[in-house]
């Protein structure tokens, strides 16, 4: 059946309604907006929406996974490792996309890719594997989160980088803050902005507070109410502690087997 809307009287503000069993199916209003208030729109093939176009999906959805208010892209080819994609174009050229590689049609398993185009080309920037592992800069993460490249953490005042560099890893504090190491929510060790390593204390206060203080200038201070240091040489007798001046030994404390 063909309905020709080009003929008849032109009435301002009028609309075209296509009804089935007295129920509105499709409505085209005077602004050329199309609505389907009751039912679904199934499209096979290619559909082009040109001009200043928007698609609104309105429904009531109160829980995750019920898909009542959703845009569904269904790949009906049941071959494993094929794709379903939402692509964003600029003049018919892809700029970005969110794609799912359907790895197992029988169980509805799939990976999720986030890709876009930049100066380095059109590449995947983030990847979520079907087992929940997330990769940034890699599409084969082996841990819960795997990042290829630098990681930066910031708030309104401070920030930090974790950076791989050759065989090394850099932890770089931005600004004049400190790096803290905590266990069970409590601080165990810190490196302050002067490069002092503090264990069991929070400031380079010298001998006034208990803890270990390894200063950046080479001074080592250990303070405790009780025995402060144990030096234990195992195996053969010999030097336990060596004293030097400008690289030359000036004294030792040694064990000769008698004392």
Short mmCIF file of C-alpha atoms in Angstrom, two decimals:
data_model
loop_
_atom_site.label_atom_id
_atom_site.label_comp_id
_atom_site.label_asym_id
_atom_site.label_seq_id
_atom_site.Cartn_x
_atom_site.Cartn_y
_atom_site.Cartn_z
CA UNK A 1 0.00 0.00 0.00
CA UNK A 2 1.32 3.45 -0.95
CA UNK A 3 0.34 6.63 0.87
CA UNK A 4 1.16 9.75 -1.16
CA UNK A 5 1.48 12.83 1.05
CA UNK A 6 2.38 15.16 -1.85
CA UNK A 7 -1.25 15.74 -2.85
CA UNK A 8 -4.12 17.35 -1.18
CA UNK A 9 -4.52 20.59 0.74
CA UNK A 10 -1.44 22.09 2.39
CA UNK A 11 -2.49 22.90 5.96
CA UNK A 12 -0.01 24.63 8.26
CA UNK A 13 0.77 22.61 11.37
CA UNK A 14 -0.70 19.41 9.94
CA UNK A 15 0.88 15.99 10.34
CA UNK A 16 0.79 12.57 8.71
CA UNK A 17 -0.19 9.60 10.81
CA UNK A 18 0.00 5.96 9.82
CA UNK A 19 -2.18 3.87 12.08
CA UNK A 20 -2.77 0.14 12.53
CA UNK A 21 -5.90 -1.07 14.35
CA UNK A 22 -6.66 2.53 15.40
CA UNK A 23 -3.27 2.79 17.12
CA UNK A 24 -0.74 5.37 15.98
CA UNK A 25 2.20 3.61 14.35
CA UNK A 26 4.26 6.33 12.66
CA UNK A 27 3.75 10.09 12.91
CA UNK A 28 5.44 12.74 10.74
CA UNK A 29 4.79 16.24 12.06
CA UNK A 30 5.00 19.60 10.27
CA UNK A 31 8.69 19.93 11.21
CA UNK A 32 9.44 16.61 9.51
CA UNK A 33 10.04 14.85 12.82
CA UNK A 34 9.25 11.13 12.73
CA UNK A 35 8.06 9.30 15.82
CA UNK A 36 7.17 5.67 16.48
CA UNK A 37 5.33 5.78 19.81
CA UNK A 38 4.35 2.12 19.94
CA UNK A 39 6.73 -0.47 18.58
CA UNK A 40 10.20 -0.94 17.17
CA UNK A 41 12.07 0.25 14.10
CA UNK A 42 13.99 -2.59 12.47
CA UNK A 43 16.39 -1.60 9.69
CA UNK A 44 18.13 -4.00 7.31
CA UNK A 45 20.77 -2.55 5.04
CA UNK A 46 22.01 1.04 5.10
CA UNK A 47 20.01 4.00 6.41
CA UNK A 48 21.21 7.57 5.91
CA UNK A 49 20.09 10.40 8.17
CA UNK A 50 21.19 13.69 6.60
CA UNK A 51 20.93 17.31 7.61
CA UNK A 52 20.47 18.54 11.18
CA UNK A 53 19.36 15.15 12.44
CA UNK A 54 18.96 13.67 15.88
CA UNK A 55 17.53 10.36 17.03
CA UNK A 56 15.80 10.29 20.40
CA UNK A 57 15.09 7.00 22.19
CA UNK A 58 12.53 7.43 24.95
CA UNK A 59 11.40 4.70 27.30
CA UNK A 60 11.21 3.85 30.98
CA UNK A 61 14.16 1.81 32.21
CA UNK A 62 14.84 1.29 35.92
CA UNK A 63 17.52 -1.40 35.99
CA UNK A 64 20.72 -2.38 34.22
CA UNK A 65 20.40 -5.02 31.53
CA UNK A 66 16.68 -4.76 30.73
CA UNK A 67 17.45 -2.91 27.43
CA UNK A 68 14.10 -1.09 27.40
CA UNK A 69 15.72 2.23 26.49
CA UNK A 70 18.51 1.20 24.14
CA UNK A 71 20.07 1.41 20.71
CA UNK A 72 20.75 -2.14 19.59
CA UNK A 73 23.18 -3.10 16.83
CA UNK A 74 22.69 -6.77 16.02
CA UNK A 75 25.09 -8.82 13.92
CA UNK A 76 23.05 -11.85 12.89
CA UNK A 77 25.99 -13.68 11.31
CA UNK A 78 26.79 -16.37 13.88
CA UNK A 79 30.43 -16.74 12.81
CA UNK A 80 32.72 -16.12 15.79
CA UNK A 81 35.03 -13.09 15.83
CA UNK A 82 32.85 -10.92 13.61
CA UNK A 83 31.86 -7.37 14.53
CA UNK A 84 29.05 -4.99 15.48
CA UNK A 85 29.98 -1.30 15.51
CA UNK A 86 28.75 2.19 16.28
CA UNK A 87 30.77 4.50 14.00
CA UNK A 88 31.05 8.30 14.08
CA UNK A 89 31.76 9.81 10.65
CA UNK A 90 32.91 13.12 9.24
CA UNK A 91 31.75 13.48 5.62
CA UNK A 92 31.48 9.69 5.25
CA UNK A 93 34.96 9.06 6.74
CA UNK A 94 35.20 7.34 10.15
CA UNK A 95 36.45 9.52 13.01
CA UNK A 96 35.76 7.23 15.96
CA UNK A 97 33.92 4.06 16.85
CA UNK A 98 32.81 1.76 19.62
CA UNK A 99 32.93 -1.81 18.35
CA UNK A 100 32.31 -5.23 19.76
CA UNK A 101 34.12 -8.28 18.45
CA UNK A 102 31.72 -11.15 19.08
CA UNK A 103 34.13 -13.86 20.19
CA UNK A 104 31.52 -16.53 21.00
CA UNK A 105 28.04 -16.30 19.43
CA UNK A 106 26.77 -19.37 21.26
CA UNK A 107 27.38 -17.80 24.69
CA UNK A 108 27.09 -14.14 23.57
CA UNK A 109 30.66 -13.28 24.63
CA UNK A 110 32.44 -10.28 23.17
CA UNK A 111 35.31 -7.81 23.47
CA UNK A 112 34.80 -4.05 23.33
CA UNK A 113 37.02 -1.66 21.36
CA UNK A 114 37.21 2.14 21.54
CA UNK A 115 39.00 3.62 18.52
CA UNK A 116 39.49 7.05 16.97
CA UNK A 117 41.56 8.87 14.38
CA UNK A 118 44.43 11.16 15.32
CA UNK A 119 47.78 12.23 13.92
CA UNK A 120 48.99 8.66 14.45
CA UNK A 121 46.19 7.19 12.32
CA UNK A 122 43.00 5.29 13.09
CA UNK A 123 43.82 3.04 16.03
CA UNK A 124 42.28 1.39 19.08
CA UNK A 125 42.86 3.53 22.17
CA UNK A 126 41.09 1.42 24.81
CA UNK A 127 40.03 -2.21 24.91
CA UNK A 128 37.86 -4.21 27.30
CA UNK A 129 38.35 -7.95 27.04
CA UNK A 130 35.42 -10.30 27.52
CA UNK A 131 36.94 -11.47 30.84
CA UNK A 132 36.96 -7.90 32.21
CA UNK A 133 40.61 -7.00 31.64
CA UNK A 134 41.11 -3.42 30.43
CA UNK A 135 43.91 -2.33 28.12
CA UNK A 136 44.92 1.24 27.30
CA UNK A 137 47.37 1.33 24.43
CA UNK A 138 47.09 -2.45 24.03
CA UNK A 139 44.37 -4.81 22.81
CA UNK A 140 45.78 -7.80 24.69
CA UNK A 141 45.82 -6.91 28.42
CA UNK A 142 47.13 -9.61 30.74
CA UNK A 143 46.02 -7.92 33.99
CA UNK A 144 42.90 -6.20 35.31
CA UNK A 145 44.33 -2.90 34.01
CA UNK A 146 47.30 -2.73 31.65
CA UNK A 147 48.57 0.61 30.35
CA UNK A 148 51.18 1.02 27.63
CA UNK A 149 52.64 4.48 28.22
CA UNK A 150 52.73 6.96 31.09
CA UNK A 151 50.06 7.21 33.79
CA UNK A 152 49.32 10.57 35.42
CA UNK A 153 47.32 11.05 38.63
CA UNK A 154 46.24 14.56 39.60
CA UNK A 155 43.92 16.48 41.86
CA UNK A 156 43.43 20.22 42.22
CA UNK A 157 46.83 20.68 43.94
CA UNK A 158 49.24 17.85 43.20
CA UNK A 159 49.87 15.08 40.72
CA UNK A 160 52.20 12.22 39.92
CA UNK A 161 53.49 10.23 36.96
CA UNK A 162 54.29 6.54 36.74
CA UNK A 163 56.46 6.14 33.67
CA UNK A 164 58.33 3.21 32.10
CA UNK A 165 61.77 4.18 30.79
CA UNK A 166 63.83 1.39 29.29
CA UNK A 167 64.37 -1.19 32.04
CA UNK A 168 63.42 1.36 34.72
CA UNK A 169 60.15 2.67 36.15
CA UNK A 170 59.84 6.29 37.22
CA UNK A 171 57.53 7.53 39.97
CA UNK A 172 57.53 11.29 39.60
CA UNK A 173 55.79 13.54 42.13
CA UNK A 174 54.66 16.82 40.60
CA UNK A 175 55.19 19.79 42.90
CA UNK A 176 56.72 19.76 46.38
CA UNK A 177 54.70 16.96 47.92
CA UNK A 178 55.78 13.58 49.24
CA UNK A 179 55.36 9.95 48.23
CA UNK A 180 53.75 7.80 50.91
CA UNK A 181 53.67 4.03 51.22
CA UNK A 182 50.75 2.71 53.26
CA UNK A 183 49.65 -0.64 54.65
CA UNK A 184 46.10 -1.20 55.85
CA UNK A 185 45.40 2.53 55.56
CA UNK A 186 48.31 3.65 57.76
CA UNK A 187 51.55 5.21 56.61
CA UNK A 188 54.58 2.91 56.83
CA UNK A 189 57.20 4.85 54.85
CA UNK A 190 57.58 8.07 52.88
CA UNK A 191 59.99 9.95 50.66
CA UNK A 192 59.73 13.67 51.36
CA UNK A 193 60.35 16.52 48.93
CA UNK A 194 64.03 16.74 50.03
CA UNK A 195 64.67 13.11 49.10
CA UNK A 196 64.78 11.83 52.68
CA UNK A 197 63.57 8.26 53.23
CA UNK A 198 61.57 8.06 56.45
CA UNK A 199 60.42 4.78 57.97
CA UNK A 200 58.15 4.87 61.01
CA UNK A 201 58.23 8.68 61.15
CA UNK A 202 56.75 11.51 59.13
CA UNK A 203 59.44 14.20 59.24
CA UNK A 204 63.24 14.46 59.18
CA UNK A 205 63.40 15.42 62.86
CA UNK A 206 66.79 13.87 63.62
CA UNK A 207 67.11 11.91 66.85
CA UNK A 208 64.03 13.41 68.53
CA UNK A 209 61.52 10.87 67.20
CA UNK A 210 61.65 7.11 66.81
CA UNK A 211 62.15 5.62 63.40
CA UNK A 212 64.70 5.39 60.61
CA UNK A 213 65.84 8.46 58.71
CA UNK A 214 67.99 8.02 55.61
CA UNK A 215 68.75 11.53 54.44
CA UNK A 216 69.58 12.52 50.92
CA UNK A 217 72.94 13.95 52.10
CA UNK A 218 74.10 10.53 53.33
CA UNK A 219 73.24 10.80 57.03
CA UNK A 220 71.58 7.72 58.53
CA UNK A 221 69.74 8.07 61.85
CA UNK A 222 68.02 5.25 63.71
CA UNK A 223 66.16 6.10 66.92
CA UNK A 224 64.47 3.63 69.26
CA UNK A 225 63.80 3.20 72.97
CA UNK A 226 65.99 0.12 73.32
CA UNK A 227 68.58 -1.67 71.21
CA UNK A 228 68.90 0.37 68.02
CA UNK A 229 71.01 -1.78 65.73
CA UNK A 230 71.96 -5.40 65.28
CA UNK A 231 74.96 -6.35 63.13
CA UNK A 232 75.22 -10.08 62.51
CA UNK A 233 78.02 -11.60 60.42
CA UNK A 234 77.32 -15.20 59.45
CA UNK A 235 79.83 -17.84 58.41
CA UNK A 236 83.54 -17.16 58.85
CA UNK A 237 85.13 -14.71 61.29
CA UNK A 238 86.12 -11.29 60.02
CA UNK A 239 85.12 -7.65 59.80
CA UNK A 240 81.66 -6.75 61.02
CA UNK A 241 81.87 -2.97 60.63
CA UNK A 242 84.30 -0.93 58.56
CA UNK A 243 85.18 2.74 59.10
CA UNK A 244 86.69 4.73 56.25
CA UNK A 245 87.88 8.25 55.46
CA UNK A 246 87.81 9.36 51.82
CA UNK A 247 87.61 5.71 50.77
CA UNK A 248 90.49 4.56 52.96
CA UNK A 249 89.81 2.23 55.91
CA UNK A 250 90.72 3.85 59.21
CA UNK A 251 89.25 1.27 61.58
CA UNK A 252 87.18 -1.86 61.86
CA UNK A 253 85.17 -3.85 64.33
CA UNK A 254 85.80 -7.51 63.67
CA UNK A 255 85.25 -10.95 65.13
CA UNK A 256 88.40 -13.08 65.50
CA UNK A 257 86.66 -16.10 66.96
CA UNK A 258 87.60 -15.28 70.55
CA UNK A 259 85.15 -12.48 71.24
#
